[in-house]
Coordinates of N, CA and C in Angstrom, one line a residue:
M4 N -10.3 3.2 -18.6 CA -10.4 4.4 -17.6 C -8.6 4.0 -18.0
T5 N -7.7 5.2 -17.4 CA -6.1 5.3 -17.8 C -5.8 4.9 -16.8
A6 N -5.8 5.1 -14.8 CA -5.4 4.7 -14.1 C -6.5 4.9 -12.8
L7 N -6.2 3.9 -12.1 CA -6.9 4.3 -10.4 C -5.9 4.4 -9.3
I8 N -6.9 5.2 -8.9 CA -5.8 5.6 -7.5 C -6.6 4.9 -6.4
D9 N -5.7 4.5 -5.4 CA -7.2 3.3 -4.4 C -6.1 4.2 -3.5
A10 N -7.8 4.7 -2.5 CA -7.4 5.1 -1.4 C -8.4 4.8 0.1
I11 N -8.5 3.5 -0.6 CA -9.7 2.7 0.5 C -9.2 1.6 1.9
D12 N -9.6 2.3 3.3 CA -8.8 1.5 4.1 C -9.3 0.1 4.4
G13 N -10.5 -0.4 3.7 CA -10.8 -1.7 4.7 C -10.0 -2.8 3.6
Q14 N -9.1 -3.4 4.4 CA -8.3 -5.1 3.9 C -9.2 -6.1 2.0
H15 N -10.6 -5.9 3.1 CA -11.0 -6.6 2.1 C -11.7 -6.0 0.2
E16 N -11.9 -4.9 1.4 CA -12.5 -3.4 -0.7 C -10.6 -3.3 -1.0
K17 N -10.3 -3.6 -0.4 CA -9.1 -2.3 -1.1 C -8.5 -4.1 -1.7
C18 N -8.2 -5.1 -1.3 CA -7.9 -6.1 -2.4 C -8.6 -6.3 -3.0
A19 N -10.2 -7.0 -3.3 CA -11.0 -6.8 -4.2 C -10.7 -5.8 -5.7
L20 N -10.2 -4.8 -4.8 CA -10.3 -3.6 -6.1 C -8.8 -4.1 -6.5
I21 N -8.2 -4.0 -6.4 CA -6.6 -4.5 -7.0 C -6.6 -6.0 -7.4
A22 N -7.8 -6.7 -7.0 CA -7.3 -8.2 -8.1 C -7.7 -8.1 -9.0
A23 N -10.0 -6.8 -9.0 CA -10.2 -6.3 -10.7 C -9.3 -5.1 -11.2
C24 N -8.5 -4.9 -10.9 CA -7.2 -3.6 -11.6 C -6.7 -5.0 -12.4
A25 N -5.8 -6.1 -11.6 CA -5.0 -7.1 -12.4 C -6.0 -7.7 -13.0
K26 N -6.9 -8.5 -12.6 CA -7.6 -8.9 -14.1 C -7.8 -8.1 -15.3
L27 N -8.1 -6.9 -15.2 CA -8.6 -6.2 -16.4 C -7.6 -5.4 -17.4
K28 N -6.4 -5.4 -15.7 CA -5.3 -5.1 -17.1 C -5.2 -3.4 -16.3
I29 N -6.0 -2.8 -15.6 CA -6.0 -1.4 -15.4 C -4.9 -1.2 -14.9
P30 N -3.6 0.0 -14.3 CA -2.6 0.5 -14.1 C -3.1 0.7 -12.7
I31 N -2.9 0.5 -11.4 CA -3.7 1.0 -10.1 C -2.5 2.0 -9.4
V32 N -1.9 2.7 -8.7 CA -1.2 3.1 -7.5 C -2.3 3.4 -6.4
T33 N -2.0 2.2 -5.2 CA -2.5 2.2 -3.9 C -1.7 2.8 -3.1
V34 N -2.7 3.2 -1.9 CA -2.4 3.6 -0.6 C -2.3 3.1 0.5
G35 N -1.4 3.0 1.8 CA -1.3 2.4 2.6 C -2.3 3.1 4.0
G36 N -2.0 2.7 5.0 CA -2.8 3.0 6.2 C -2.0 4.3 6.8
A37 N -1.9 5.5 6.6 CA -0.8 6.6 7.6 C -2.2 7.0 9.2
A38 N -2.7 5.7 9.9 CA -2.7 6.3 10.7 C -1.6 6.0 12.2
G39 N -1.7 6.8 13.1 CA -0.2 7.0 13.6 C 1.2 7.5 13.2
R40 N 0.4 7.6 12.0 CA 1.2 8.4 11.3 C 1.5 10.5 11.2
V41 N 2.3 10.8 12.0 CA 2.3 11.9 11.7 C 3.6 13.1 11.3
D42 N 4.5 12.0 10.0 CA 5.7 12.9 9.2 C 5.5 12.8 7.9
P43 N 5.1 13.7 7.3 CA 4.8 13.4 5.7 C 6.3 13.3 4.8
T44 N 7.5 13.8 5.2 CA 8.6 13.5 4.3 C 9.0 12.1 4.3
K45 N 8.5 11.2 5.7 CA 8.8 9.8 5.4 C 8.3 8.8 4.2
I46 N 6.7 9.6 3.8 CA 5.7 9.0 2.4 C 6.5 8.7 1.3
I47 N 6.4 7.7 1.3 CA 7.1 6.6 -0.5 C 6.8 6.4 -1.2
Y48 N 7.0 6.0 -2.1 CA 6.4 4.9 -3.1 C 7.4 3.5 -3.4
D49 N 6.8 2.7 -3.7 CA 7.4 1.5 -4.7 C 6.3 0.2 -4.8
D50 N 7.1 -1.3 -5.2 CA 6.3 -2.0 -5.7 C 5.0 -2.4 -4.4
L51 N 4.1 -3.1 -4.5 CA 3.3 -3.6 -3.6 C 4.1 -4.2 -2.5
T52 N 4.5 -4.9 -3.1 CA 5.4 -6.8 -2.7 C 7.3 -5.7 -2.0
K53 N 7.2 -4.8 -1.9 CA 8.2 -3.7 -0.7 C 8.0 -3.3 -0.1
A54 N 6.5 -2.8 0.0 CA 6.1 -2.0 1.0 C 6.4 -2.6 2.3
H55 N 7.2 -1.6 3.1 CA 7.5 -2.1 4.6 C 6.2 -0.9 5.9
D56 N 6.7 -1.6 6.8 CA 6.6 -1.1 8.3 C 4.5 -0.1 7.6
D57 N 4.1 -1.4 6.9 CA 2.6 -0.1 6.9 C 1.8 -2.0 7.2
R58 N 1.0 -2.2 7.5 CA -0.4 -3.6 8.4 C -1.0 -3.6 6.9
L59 N -1.9 -2.4 6.7 CA -2.5 -3.1 6.1 C -2.4 -3.3 4.5
L60 N -1.1 -2.9 4.0 CA -0.1 -3.1 2.6 C 0.2 -4.6 2.9
G61 N 0.9 -5.4 4.7 CA 0.8 -6.6 4.4 C 0.0 -7.4 4.9
R62 N -1.7 -6.9 5.2 CA -2.2 -7.4 5.5 C -2.9 -8.0 3.7
C63 N -3.3 -6.8 3.5 CA -3.1 -7.2 1.6 C -2.5 -8.0 1.2
R64 N -1.2 -7.6 1.2 CA -0.5 -8.9 0.7 C -0.7 -10.0 0.8
K65 N -0.6 -10.1 1.9 CA -1.1 -12.2 2.4 C -2.8 -12.3 2.0
V66 N -3.5 -11.6 2.1 CA -5.1 -11.9 1.5 C -4.8 -12.5 -0.2
L67 N -4.4 -11.3 -0.8 CA -3.9 -11.5 -2.3 C -3.6 -12.4 -2.6
R68 N -2.2 -13.0 -1.8 CA -1.9 -14.3 -1.7 C -2.7 -15.3 -1.8
Q69 N -3.2 -15.8 -0.8 CA -4.2 -16.5 0.1 C -5.0 -16.3 -1.2
S70 N -6.1 -15.7 -1.7 CA -7.2 -15.7 -1.6 C -7.3 -15.4 -3.4
Y71 N -6.2 -14.1 -3.4 CA -7.2 -14.2 -5.5 C -5.6 -15.2 -5.5
G72 N -4.6 -15.7 -5.7 CA -3.9 -16.5 -6.3 C -2.1 -15.4 -6.4
F73 N -1.9 -13.9 -6.0 CA -1.1 -13.5 -6.5 C 0.1 -14.2 -6.6
D74 N 1.4 -13.9 -6.9 CA 2.6 -14.7 -6.6 C 3.1 -14.6 -4.9
K75 N 3.5 -15.7 -4.4 CA 4.2 -16.0 -3.3 C 5.7 -16.3 -3.6
G76 N 5.9 -15.8 -2.3 CA 7.9 -16.8 -2.1 C 7.6 -17.8 -2.6
P77 N 8.6 -18.7 -1.9 CA 8.9 -20.2 -2.0 C 8.4 -20.6 -1.2
P78 N 8.5 -22.1 -1.2 CA 7.4 -22.8 -0.6 C 8.0 -22.8 1.5
N79 N 7.2 -23.4 1.9 CA 8.0 -23.4 3.6 C 8.9 -24.4 3.9
N80 N 9.5 -23.9 4.8 CA 11.2 -25.1 4.6 C 11.7 -24.8 3.0
V81 N 11.8 -23.6 3.2 CA 12.7 -23.4 1.3 C 13.5 -21.6 1.7
K82 N 14.8 -21.7 2.2 CA 15.0 -20.4 2.5 C 14.6 -19.7 0.8
N83 N 14.3 -18.5 1.9 CA 13.7 -17.0 0.7 C 15.3 -16.7 0.4
N84 N 15.4 -16.7 -0.5 CA 17.0 -15.8 -1.1 C 16.7 -15.1 -2.6
H85 N 15.6 -14.9 -2.5 CA 16.1 -14.5 -3.7 C 14.8 -13.0 -3.6
R86 N 14.9 -12.1 -4.2 CA 13.9 -11.5 -4.6 C 11.7 -11.5 -5.1
P87 N 11.9 -11.1 -4.3 CA 10.9 -11.4 -4.4 C 10.4 -11.1 -6.2
K88 N 9.0 -11.1 -7.0 CA 9.2 -10.6 -8.2 C 7.9 -9.6 -8.5
K89 N 8.0 -8.4 -9.0 CA 7.0 -7.5 -8.5 C 5.5 -8.0 -9.6
W90 N 4.9 -7.5 -8.3 CA 3.3 -7.0 -9.2 C 3.3 -6.2 -10.3
N91 N 3.7 -5.2 -10.3 CA 3.6 -4.0 -11.3 C 2.4 -3.0 -10.5
I92 N 2.1 -3.1 -9.4 CA 1.5 -2.6 -8.6 C 2.3 -1.3 -7.4
T93 N 1.8 -0.4 -7.6 CA 2.5 0.9 -6.9 C 1.6 1.4 -5.7
A94 N 2.6 1.7 -4.5 CA 2.0 1.8 -3.1 C 3.0 2.3 -2.4
V95 N 1.9 3.5 -2.3 CA 2.3 5.0 -1.2 C 2.2 4.4 -0.2
F96 N 3.3 4.5 0.5 CA 3.6 4.4 2.3 C 4.6 5.0 2.9
S97 N 4.3 4.9 4.4 CA 5.6 5.3 4.6 C 6.4 4.8 5.7
S98 N 7.9 5.2 5.7 CA 8.8 4.4 6.6 C 8.8 4.6 7.7
E99 N 7.5 5.8 8.4 CA 7.9 6.3 9.8 C 6.8 5.1 10.7
K100 N 7.1 4.5 11.5 CA 6.7 3.8 12.6 C 5.5 4.0 12.5
Q101 N 4.4 3.7 13.3 CA 3.4 4.0 13.5 C 3.6 4.2 15.2
K102 N 2.9 5.7 15.4 CA 3.2 5.6 17.0 C 2.3 4.8 17.6
A103 N 2.2 4.8 19.4 CA 1.6 3.9 19.6 C 0.8 4.8 20.4
R104 N 0.1 3.8 20.9 CA -1.8 3.9 21.3 C -1.5 5.3 22.3
V105 N -2.3 6.3 21.9 CA -2.0 7.8 22.2 C -3.7 7.9 23.1
D106 N -3.2 8.3 24.6 CA -3.6 8.6 25.6 C -5.8 9.1 25.5
K107 N -5.9 8.5 25.5 CA -7.4 8.4 25.3 C -8.0 10.4 26.0
K108 N -7.5 10.4 27.2 CA -7.8 11.4 27.9 C -7.2 13.2 27.3
S109 N -5.7 12.8 26.5 CA -5.7 14.0 26.0 C -5.9 14.7 25.1
S110 N -6.3 15.7 24.8 CA -6.6 16.0 23.3 C -5.5 16.8 22.4
G111 N -5.7 16.1 21.1 CA -4.2 16.7 19.6 C -5.0 17.0 18.9
S112 N -4.0 17.2 18.3 CA -4.3 17.4 16.1 C -4.8 16.2 15.5
L113 N -4.3 15.0 16.4 CA -4.9 13.7 15.3 C -6.7 13.3 15.7
R114 N -7.1 13.2 14.4 CA -8.6 12.7 14.2 C -9.1 11.5 15.2
T115 N -10.1 11.3 16.3 CA -10.0 10.1 17.2 C -10.7 9.3 16.5
C116 N -11.7 9.3 15.0 CA -12.6 9.0 14.6 C -11.9 7.5 14.1
D117 N -10.9 7.8 13.9 CA -10.2 6.8 12.9 C -9.9 5.5 14.0
G118 N -10.0 5.1 15.0 CA -9.6 4.2 16.2 C -8.5 4.9 17.2
Y119 N -7.4 4.2 17.6 CA -7.0 5.1 18.8 C -5.6 5.6 17.9
M120 N -5.3 5.6 17.0 CA -3.7 6.1 16.4 C -4.2 7.4 15.9
G121 N -5.0 7.1 15.5 CA -6.0 8.5 14.5 C -4.6 8.9 13.3
T122 N -5.8 10.4 12.5 CA -5.2 10.4 11.7 C -4.6 11.9 11.6
A123 N -3.5 12.4 10.8 CA -3.3 13.7 10.8 C -3.9 13.9 9.0
C124 N -4.2 15.7 9.7 CA -4.9 15.9 7.4 C -3.7 15.5 6.6
F125 N -2.3 16.3 7.0 CA -1.0 17.0 6.4 C -0.9 15.6 6.2
V126 N -0.5 14.6 6.8 CA -0.6 13.0 5.6 C -1.4 12.6 5.5
T127 N -2.2 12.6 5.8 CA -3.6 11.4 4.8 C -3.5 12.5 3.4
G128 N -3.6 13.7 3.0 CA -3.1 14.8 2.1 C -1.3 14.2 1.1
T129 N -0.7 14.8 2.1 CA 0.6 14.4 1.6 C 0.1 12.5 0.7
Y130 N -0.4 11.8 1.0 CA -0.1 10.0 0.7 C -1.0 10.6 -0.7
G131 N -2.7 11.2 -0.7 CA -3.1 11.8 -1.7 C -2.2 12.3 -2.6
F132 N -1.2 13.2 -2.7 CA -0.4 13.8 -3.4 C 0.5 13.3 -3.7
V133 N 1.4 12.3 -3.1 CA 1.8 11.3 -3.9 C 1.1 10.7 -5.0
A134 N 1.0 9.6 -4.6 CA -0.3 8.8 -4.9 C -0.8 9.3 -6.6
A135 N -1.5 10.2 -6.5 CA -1.6 11.3 -7.9 C -0.5 12.1 -8.7
S136 N 0.9 12.4 -7.9 CA 1.9 12.4 -8.8 C 2.8 11.4 -9.1
E137 N 2.6 10.5 -8.8 CA 2.7 9.1 -9.5 C 2.5 8.7 -10.9
V138 N 1.0 9.0 -10.9 CA -0.1 8.5 -11.9 C 0.3 9.4 -12.5
V139 N 0.8 11.0 -12.8 CA 1.3 12.1 -13.6 C 2.5 11.6 -14.3
R140 N 2.8 10.9 -13.1 CA 4.0 10.4 -13.4 C 4.4 9.8 -15.1
M141 N 3.5 8.5 -14.8 CA 2.5 7.1 -15.1 C 2.6 7.8 -16.7
I142 N 1.1 9.0 -16.8 CA 1.2 9.1 -17.8 C 1.6 9.7 -18.6
A143 N 2.9 10.4 -18.2 CA 3.4 12.2 -19.2 C 5.2 10.7 -19.9
E144 N 5.7 9.9 -19.0 CA 6.5 9.2 -19.2 C 5.9 8.0 -20.3
D145 N 4.5 7.3 -19.9 CA 4.4 7.0 -21.0 C 4.4 5.5 -20.5
D146 N 4.2 5.8 -19.0 CA 5.2 4.2 -18.3 C 4.1 3.3 -17.5
L147 N 2.4 3.0 -18.3 CA 1.7 2.9 -17.1 C 1.7 1.7 -16.8
Q148 N 2.2 0.8 -15.8 CA 2.4 -0.3 -14.8 C 1.4 -0.8 -15.5
V149 N 0.6 -2.5 -15.9 CA -0.1 -3.0 -16.7 C -0.2 -4.1 -15.1
P150 N -0.5 -4.1 -14.1 CA -0.6 -4.8 -12.8 C -0.6 -6.6 -13.4
L151 N 0.6 -7.5 -12.5 CA 0.7 -8.7 -12.1 C -0.2 -9.8 -12.0
G152 N -1.1 -10.1 -12.0 CA -2.3 -11.4 -11.0 C -1.9 -12.3 -11.1
P153 N -2.3 -13.1 -10.4 CA -2.7 -14.3 -10.3 C -2.6 -15.0 -11.4
S154 N -1.4 -16.6 -10.9 CA -0.3 -17.0 -12.2 C -0.9 -17.7 -13.0

């Protein structure tokens, strides 16, 4: 396998896949949560350790550190004045803040099956296109990043 794109919504399943890719040294691009977002121009990518404004990816980082032994920052009561070591796991996420709870009585273009925040198809599609373009770039530039797993 050359590389893998992960678009799993469940945090435990996502973490298990990321950890397996790290163990097997398979490059992976993981996608964060799209619920409550409506601006596809805010979708960006960076190392998973630098993903922000995404609850799913934040919870995954925590589970990967606690349950799978991925590197974490300094111990408690020690000031964190360094940049976290990259895991070489590309994450696609949005810098847009999630929208507040939508009134259940109102109707709109957001799907209601994804919980109260819903997802917009033009946002989820953009997440996929950004992830696919990053994998193509990695292959074309011979820049496949092998994930750094547990120490």
